[in-house]
């Protein structure tokens, strides 16, 4: 079997001195002279007003892209978000022989009939969690796969024991060697699998492998997130036989072959929720369009509780924040509970509310790392274990802050939009993993935000905003 070599077209490659980077995607070179990364410069104080179009769901897209490798026929995927994580996964797929044709920014045609390698060992792919979806997809189709142990946002321990348990239950051998997860099976046989924790990733991975196993599989205590349902719908559109996705028992009858399909990815629940909270925090009036309001129920419910008006229509939700924000208590839970991916955004809002709020993080143990940054902007938050106790402050003030991960990064941008004065957010590469054109969409709602590359650009921004 061929071993994958790092492809120079894929990502930034630093030379030994670390002074020159080659952008493999664009083929351009850039010299890092002192200013190593892009930042967001924000002048707070403007209420966000207007309409914003929500893109395809990143976490559904990642699963669906991987699943598209399970057929030799061509698959057309629409409403694909153009974000860093999907680009990285596509590059990994291309590196094993999958042909991906971009029809336009949000549409790709995928043909996986010429896969020449089942090993995905790439420095960049390690950085995205969803790289491990290629395990379930390739194991299902080829009975073998080797993928670098995944990374992803640094929000907690993130074990993969439930994925391994599921693959083993289907008859696969799984071992971890030299940083790779290696899984292979003579034959994959359907089985009854009870997941010990509700895991989106394990549900998705096991569902993909079981879709092409022999016989019936039942996944109990399955995750019910919208992207789990979207993947099941996509696999079914390719000829799989999956029932019960969206409930905690998923029943799968394995099929020998999957065929081509045309599929549109659902809207991103978390991107929508982030803009809804941006409206709340900036005392704005924002309509998020191209959404499925049902997926936003737990988010809308909390916004109503803290005093916002929320109007739903068929495929849009309008949030108006005319009154001061009130306090509330929140516990993150698997869907349909309040999403962990919205926890930093609601904390930013509660940090400006009247009264004391308690936010309990029950999914990831290390997801309050951004609180130090928010404190530097004037928030009164005490973290004890997995609980944040928030005493609402009157205002935030602009500061230089660092995005510790994707969702916390987006939440800090929102804090900056509400703060007095200028904020500079570092490490926006995390935000770009999951938000397409974040600053451009915010600008269209009246936000004063720019992406800056150099100290000079930052000074120019400061002069512009006064
Ligand atoms: C998915 O991560 C999402 N990522 C995350 O989105 C999201 O925060 C998370 O689900 C929860 O909704 C993708 O879809 C690519 P889990 P995943 O397996 O699948 C424990 C974002 O910002 N667990 O549902 O990794 C785990 O430690 C991101 O877009 C095990 O114990 O999450 C956690 O406590 C970040 N063993 C809980 O389950 C396992 O084998 C839920 O994790 C697997 C998970």
XYZ file of C-alpha atoms and ligand atoms in Angstrom:
510
model
C 0.000 0.000 0.000
C 1.187 3.502 -0.794
C 2.036 5.713 2.125
C 0.761 9.255 1.971
C 3.345 11.957 1.739
C 2.487 15.454 2.791
C 1.366 17.240 -0.299
C 2.829 20.705 -0.739
C -0.408 21.957 -2.228
C -2.101 21.341 1.081
C -1.679 23.909 3.798
C 1.118 26.069 5.106
C 4.558 24.577 5.240
C 7.206 26.324 7.298
C 10.851 25.924 6.442
C 13.322 25.065 9.200
C 13.977 28.665 10.154
C 10.243 29.194 10.379
C 10.579 32.410 8.430
C 8.849 31.551 5.190
C 5.495 29.973 4.710
C 4.160 28.485 1.518
C 0.412 28.643 1.202
C -0.188 25.405 -0.489
C -3.835 26.154 -1.253
C -3.112 29.322 -3.206
C 0.464 28.515 -4.156
C 1.508 31.935 -2.843
C 4.404 32.625 -0.560
C 4.301 34.958 2.347
C 7.068 36.169 4.593
C 6.320 36.335 8.281
C 8.078 39.516 9.194
C 7.142 40.030 12.797
C 3.366 39.939 12.269
C 2.635 36.248 12.204
C -1.118 36.049 11.906
C -4.325 37.709 10.976
C -6.451 39.352 13.630
C -9.879 40.890 13.877
C -9.925 44.554 14.811
C -13.284 45.546 16.274
C -14.787 48.817 17.397
C -17.748 48.006 19.592
C -20.926 49.877 20.270
C -22.995 49.486 17.097
C -26.208 47.479 17.452
C -26.289 44.794 14.758
C -29.252 45.358 12.474
C -30.408 43.592 9.327
C -30.549 40.158 7.740
C -27.882 37.528 7.508
C -27.840 34.355 5.404
C -26.721 31.247 7.279
C -24.507 28.717 5.472
C -24.461 24.938 5.459
C -23.755 23.122 8.714
C -20.028 22.556 9.183
C -20.439 19.479 11.331
C -22.928 17.888 8.927
C -20.688 18.766 5.986
C -17.686 17.014 7.506
C -19.624 13.773 7.989
C -21.247 14.009 4.559
C -17.959 14.685 2.762
C -16.444 11.591 4.375
C -19.527 9.509 3.559
C -19.310 10.606 -0.084
C -16.209 8.403 -0.390
C -18.388 5.325 0.241
C -19.656 5.062 -3.325
C -17.806 4.741 -6.619
C -20.488 6.822 -8.292
C -20.456 10.616 -8.408
C -22.057 12.580 -5.599
C -23.126 16.232 -5.818
C -23.135 18.143 -2.546
C -24.740 21.563 -2.252
C -24.719 24.172 0.530
C -21.223 23.114 1.558
C -19.761 25.753 3.899
C -16.499 27.185 2.607
C -14.598 27.016 5.890
C -11.154 25.801 6.853
C -12.272 22.440 8.282
C -14.128 21.394 5.125
C -11.157 22.495 2.989
C -8.766 20.412 5.064
C -10.981 17.345 4.877
C -11.354 17.742 1.105
C -7.581 17.984 0.754
C -7.145 14.789 2.774
C -9.699 13.060 0.573
C -7.925 14.274 -2.574
C -4.640 12.972 -1.260
C -5.953 9.391 -1.286
C -7.307 9.694 -4.819
C -10.801 11.113 -4.351
C -11.654 13.547 -7.155
C -13.344 16.679 -5.879
C -14.589 19.204 -8.435
C -15.711 22.532 -7.093
C -18.706 23.603 -9.163
C -19.019 26.842 -7.231
C -18.083 28.087 -3.781
C -20.728 25.928 -2.085
C -21.141 23.008 -4.467
C -18.801 20.094 -5.062
C -18.898 16.946 -7.148
C -17.103 14.030 -5.545
C -15.975 10.816 -7.166
C -14.225 8.224 -5.026
C -13.872 5.441 -7.584
C -10.086 5.775 -7.747
C -9.017 5.704 -4.125
C -5.425 4.430 -4.126
C -4.540 4.634 -0.484
C -6.324 3.856 2.778
C -3.796 5.623 4.996
C -4.333 9.245 5.866
C -1.325 10.457 7.743
C -1.014 14.130 7.411
C 0.106 16.803 9.848
C -2.723 19.084 8.939
C -5.513 16.492 9.054
C -4.575 15.751 12.675
C -5.793 19.220 13.522
C -9.380 18.534 12.587
C -11.518 16.267 14.651
C -13.607 15.021 11.777
C -10.644 13.385 10.061
C -11.720 10.268 11.931
C -14.947 10.119 9.919
C -12.818 8.692 7.122
C -12.254 5.698 9.422
C -15.922 4.731 9.505
C -16.427 5.542 5.819
C -13.393 3.643 4.490
C -13.821 0.759 6.928
C -17.384 0.349 5.664
C -16.392 0.445 2.011
C -12.929 -1.185 1.973
C -12.848 -2.988 5.341
C -9.675 -1.120 6.204
C -8.570 2.388 7.127
C -5.660 4.117 8.853
C -6.055 7.704 10.003
C -3.913 9.938 12.222
C -5.345 10.293 15.712
C -7.517 13.393 15.548
C -6.988 16.756 17.185
C -9.619 19.478 16.889
C -10.536 22.238 19.291
C -8.786 21.993 22.621
C -11.916 21.873 24.773
C -11.347 18.754 26.829
C -10.000 15.221 26.761
C -12.101 13.986 23.832
C -11.508 10.221 24.018
C -12.505 7.946 21.119
C -13.253 4.798 23.101
C -16.875 4.705 21.908
C -15.835 4.822 18.242
C -13.450 1.935 18.880
C -16.082 0.015 20.837
C -18.503 0.408 17.916
C -16.008 -0.692 15.250
C -15.010 -3.703 17.349
C -18.638 -4.672 17.851
C -18.952 -4.764 14.059
C -16.052 -7.229 13.952
C -13.185 -4.889 13.143
C -9.747 -5.051 14.639
C -8.705 -1.674 15.994
C -5.265 -0.669 17.209
C -3.358 2.536 17.706
C 0.231 2.551 16.449
C 2.638 5.387 15.707
C -0.107 7.983 16.103
C -2.427 6.201 13.675
C -5.740 4.520 14.377
C -5.662 1.360 12.321
C -8.862 -0.531 11.761
C -9.495 -3.549 9.546
C -11.977 -6.364 9.246
C -12.264 -9.566 7.211
C -15.975 -9.079 7.412
C -18.117 -6.388 9.046
C -21.187 -7.866 10.728
C -24.132 -5.927 12.119
C -24.495 -5.920 15.905
C -26.305 -4.375 18.853
C -24.232 -1.457 20.135
C -24.955 0.543 23.260
C -22.934 3.765 23.450
C -21.873 4.477 27.036
C -21.945 8.214 26.395
C -24.016 10.154 23.913
C -21.398 10.910 21.275
C -22.012 12.671 17.968
C -18.728 11.433 16.514
C -19.147 7.796 17.586
C -22.755 7.698 16.362
C -21.686 9.047 12.964
C -18.648 6.796 12.613
C -20.487 3.624 13.589
C -23.454 4.542 11.385
C -21.182 4.862 8.346
C -19.381 1.567 8.906
C -22.632 -0.269 9.716
C -24.321 1.101 6.571
C -22.126 -1.273 4.550
C -21.841 -4.138 7.074
C -23.571 -7.470 6.603
C -26.861 -7.631 8.502
C -28.564 -5.393 11.029
C -27.031 -2.947 13.490
C -28.780 -1.150 16.318
C -27.083 1.862 17.920
C -28.599 2.608 21.319
C -28.070 5.832 23.235
C -27.280 7.437 19.883
C -26.731 11.179 19.482
C -29.767 13.036 18.100
C -28.072 16.168 16.728
C -29.410 17.580 13.440
C -26.147 16.670 11.710
C -26.564 13.010 12.712
C -29.962 13.092 11.002
C -28.526 14.893 7.989
C -25.853 12.231 7.539
C -28.452 9.453 7.811
C -30.587 11.213 5.182
C -27.569 11.557 2.916
C -26.584 7.893 3.316
C -30.196 6.868 2.648
C -30.153 9.008 -0.496
C -27.186 6.852 -1.601
C -29.143 3.641 -1.014
C -28.417 2.938 2.664
C -31.163 1.667 4.942
C -31.055 3.705 8.154
C -34.061 4.335 10.378
C -34.508 6.200 13.647
C -31.866 8.927 13.226
C -32.955 11.808 15.442
C -34.077 9.389 18.170
C -31.755 7.576 20.545
C -32.133 4.240 18.752
C -30.812 4.027 15.190
C -31.474 0.841 13.186
C -29.350 0.103 10.166
C -29.688 -2.680 7.617
C -26.350 -3.019 5.880
C -26.219 -2.841 2.086
C -23.482 -4.144 -0.217
C -23.191 -1.026 -2.319
C -24.067 2.658 -2.238
C -24.830 4.748 -5.297
C -24.468 8.372 -6.408
C -26.676 11.121 -5.061
C -27.411 14.839 -5.061
C -27.766 16.315 -1.635
C -28.144 19.710 0.065
C -26.610 20.130 3.513
C -28.814 21.560 6.292
C -28.202 25.085 7.628
C -25.727 25.541 10.457
C -27.486 25.610 13.820
C -24.475 27.074 15.618
C -23.664 29.777 13.062
C -27.315 30.853 13.301
C -27.238 30.764 17.095
C -24.046 32.822 17.145
C -25.668 35.613 15.095
C -28.795 35.420 17.282
C -26.668 36.025 20.371
C -24.700 38.739 18.540
C -28.045 40.537 18.119
C -28.833 40.105 21.816
C -25.451 41.280 23.075
C -25.309 44.378 20.834
C -28.951 45.334 21.549
C -29.696 44.774 17.902
C -32.374 43.466 15.569
C -31.154 40.630 13.366
C -32.984 38.154 11.165
C -31.086 34.937 10.518
C -32.235 33.534 7.187
C -32.016 30.076 5.640
C -32.363 28.270 8.974
C -34.480 25.458 10.371
C -36.152 27.163 13.381
C -36.812 23.774 15.037
C -33.028 23.280 15.360
C -32.790 26.624 17.158
C -35.474 26.005 19.794
C -33.188 25.686 22.826
C -31.324 28.825 21.722
C -34.526 30.806 21.096
C -35.904 29.670 24.467
C -32.900 31.087 26.331
C -33.040 34.354 24.382
C -36.719 34.722 25.337
C -35.861 33.974 28.964
C -33.313 36.788 29.076
C -35.773 39.272 27.630
C -35.236 39.256 23.850
C -38.051 39.064 21.358
C -37.792 36.064 19.041
C -39.993 35.767 15.956
C -39.964 32.571 13.929
C -41.083 32.115 10.353
C -40.670 29.131 8.010
C -36.958 29.469 7.405
C -35.924 32.529 9.402
C -35.703 33.719 12.985
C -35.627 37.366 14.041
C -34.076 38.414 17.351
C -34.765 41.859 18.763
C -33.055 42.988 21.939
C -34.903 46.114 22.977
C -34.674 45.674 26.766
C -31.715 45.160 29.120
C -30.722 41.477 29.210
C -31.913 39.448 32.185
C -30.096 36.596 33.913
C -30.767 32.864 33.660
C -29.265 29.458 34.363
C -28.096 27.121 31.607
C -26.756 23.585 31.433
C -25.295 22.337 28.164
C -26.734 19.011 27.041
C -26.834 16.795 23.963
C -29.506 17.797 21.406
C -32.288 18.862 21.905
C -30.710 20.466 24.968
C -28.745 23.702 24.914
C -25.639 23.043 22.745
C -22.158 23.109 24.228
C -21.126 24.875 21.011
C -23.280 27.847 22.118
C -21.996 27.970 25.700
C -19.386 30.734 25.248
C -21.867 32.886 23.288
C -24.513 32.725 26.031
C -21.887 33.424 28.708
C -20.893 36.593 26.837
C -24.564 37.669 26.869
C -25.102 36.785 30.530
C -21.929 38.699 31.385
C -23.859 41.848 30.448
C -27.150 40.919 32.093
C -28.779 42.185 35.250
C -28.267 39.679 38.044
C -26.413 36.425 38.593
C -26.438 33.497 36.189
C -25.052 29.985 36.483
C -23.816 28.128 33.417
C -22.942 24.445 33.735
C -20.885 22.763 31.009
C -21.781 19.089 30.999
C -20.228 17.938 27.699
C -16.581 19.066 27.648
C -14.607 19.636 30.842
C -12.292 22.309 29.499
C -14.572 24.738 27.764
C -14.253 27.826 29.965
C -10.741 28.760 28.895
C -11.947 31.946 27.243
C -13.266 33.304 30.545
C -9.866 34.826 31.395
C -10.013 36.793 28.156
C -13.565 37.940 28.850
C -12.536 38.991 32.347
C -9.949 41.254 30.738
C -12.861 42.994 29.023
C -14.601 43.578 32.343
C -16.737 40.450 32.844
C -17.331 39.223 36.425
C -17.143 35.463 36.096
C -15.944 32.837 38.528
C -15.333 29.335 37.225
C -15.554 26.399 39.619
C -15.031 23.075 37.898
C -17.616 22.802 35.166
C -19.676 25.754 36.408
C -19.397 29.456 35.685
C -21.008 31.900 38.067
C -21.628 35.152 36.266
C -22.433 38.488 37.866
C -23.646 40.720 35.083
C -21.415 43.751 34.437
C -22.641 47.093 33.144
C -20.352 47.052 30.132
C -17.355 45.442 28.471
C -14.326 47.464 27.461
C -12.187 46.720 24.412
C -8.988 44.709 24.937
C -6.459 42.578 23.086
C -7.682 39.029 23.411
C -6.901 35.606 21.999
C -9.370 33.105 20.582
C -8.685 29.816 22.380
C -10.950 27.739 20.115
C -13.614 28.062 17.433
C -16.787 28.871 19.384
C -15.070 30.772 22.196
C -13.313 32.804 19.504
C -16.628 33.749 17.910
C -18.042 34.604 21.343
C -15.104 36.928 22.079
C -15.736 38.713 18.779
C -19.332 39.271 19.889
C -18.064 40.617 23.212
C -15.845 42.991 21.235
C -18.849 44.173 19.215
C -20.610 45.110 22.456
C -17.570 46.608 24.167
C -16.604 50.244 24.480
C -13.573 51.012 22.342
C -11.356 48.821 20.193
C -10.683 45.108 20.685
C -8.151 43.021 18.807
C -8.802 39.287 18.568
C -5.800 37.048 17.884
C -5.696 33.501 16.547
C -8.704 33.969 14.301
C -7.632 30.854 12.411
C -9.742 29.003 14.970
C -12.807 31.060 14.082
C -12.220 30.505 10.370
C -12.417 26.757 10.940
C -16.164 27.032 11.269
C -17.473 30.460 10.243
C -17.488 31.487 6.589
C -16.836 35.201 6.006
C -17.596 35.899 9.664
C -16.386 39.496 9.650
C -18.004 40.224 6.278
C -21.389 38.981 7.497
C -20.976 41.057 10.668
C -20.030 44.130 8.605
C -23.224 43.689 6.589
C -25.137 44.027 9.869
C -23.363 47.298 10.673
C -20.480 45.978 12.773
C -17.193 47.854 12.699
C -14.832 44.926 12.219
C -11.916 44.298 9.852
C -9.419 41.559 9.326
C -5.947 43.033 9.785
C -2.589 41.571 8.900
C -0.091 44.130 10.036
C 0.364 46.754 12.733
C -0.116 49.342 9.988
C -3.489 47.906 9.016
C -4.515 47.944 12.661
C -3.557 51.621 12.994
C -5.483 52.370 9.791
C -8.556 50.641 11.259
C -8.258 52.685 14.457
C -8.048 55.916 12.453
C -11.050 54.892 10.364
C -13.303 54.121 13.345
C -12.128 57.196 15.278
C -18.952 16.999 17.937
O -17.710 16.648 18.522
C -18.743 18.305 17.249
N -17.703 18.159 16.253
C -18.373 19.369 18.266
O -18.326 20.591 17.582
C -19.443 19.445 19.354
O -19.011 20.312 20.369
C -19.702 18.058 19.937
O -19.992 17.109 18.891
C -20.867 18.045 20.923
O -22.038 18.475 20.297
C -18.010 17.667 15.053
O -19.141 17.345 14.747
C -16.893 17.543 14.070
P -18.952 13.966 21.113
P -17.458 15.163 19.017
O -18.330 12.711 20.676
O -18.123 14.236 18.085
C -17.337 12.076 25.188
C -17.533 22.748 17.134
O -17.270 23.787 17.753
N -16.818 10.974 24.375
O -20.422 14.123 20.959
O -16.011 15.031 19.272
C -16.599 13.387 24.930
O -15.415 13.456 25.680
C -17.198 21.442 17.721
O -18.040 22.727 15.999
C -16.305 9.855 25.001
O -16.226 9.786 26.233
O -18.228 15.185 20.398
C -17.627 14.410 25.332
O -17.606 14.556 26.727
C -16.240 21.414 18.785
N -15.862 8.820 24.218
C -18.943 13.757 24.943
O -18.651 12.364 24.793
C -15.925 8.846 22.868
O -15.515 7.871 22.224
C -19.548 14.263 23.661
O -18.557 14.230 22.615
C -16.468 9.976 22.241
C -16.918 11.041 23.005
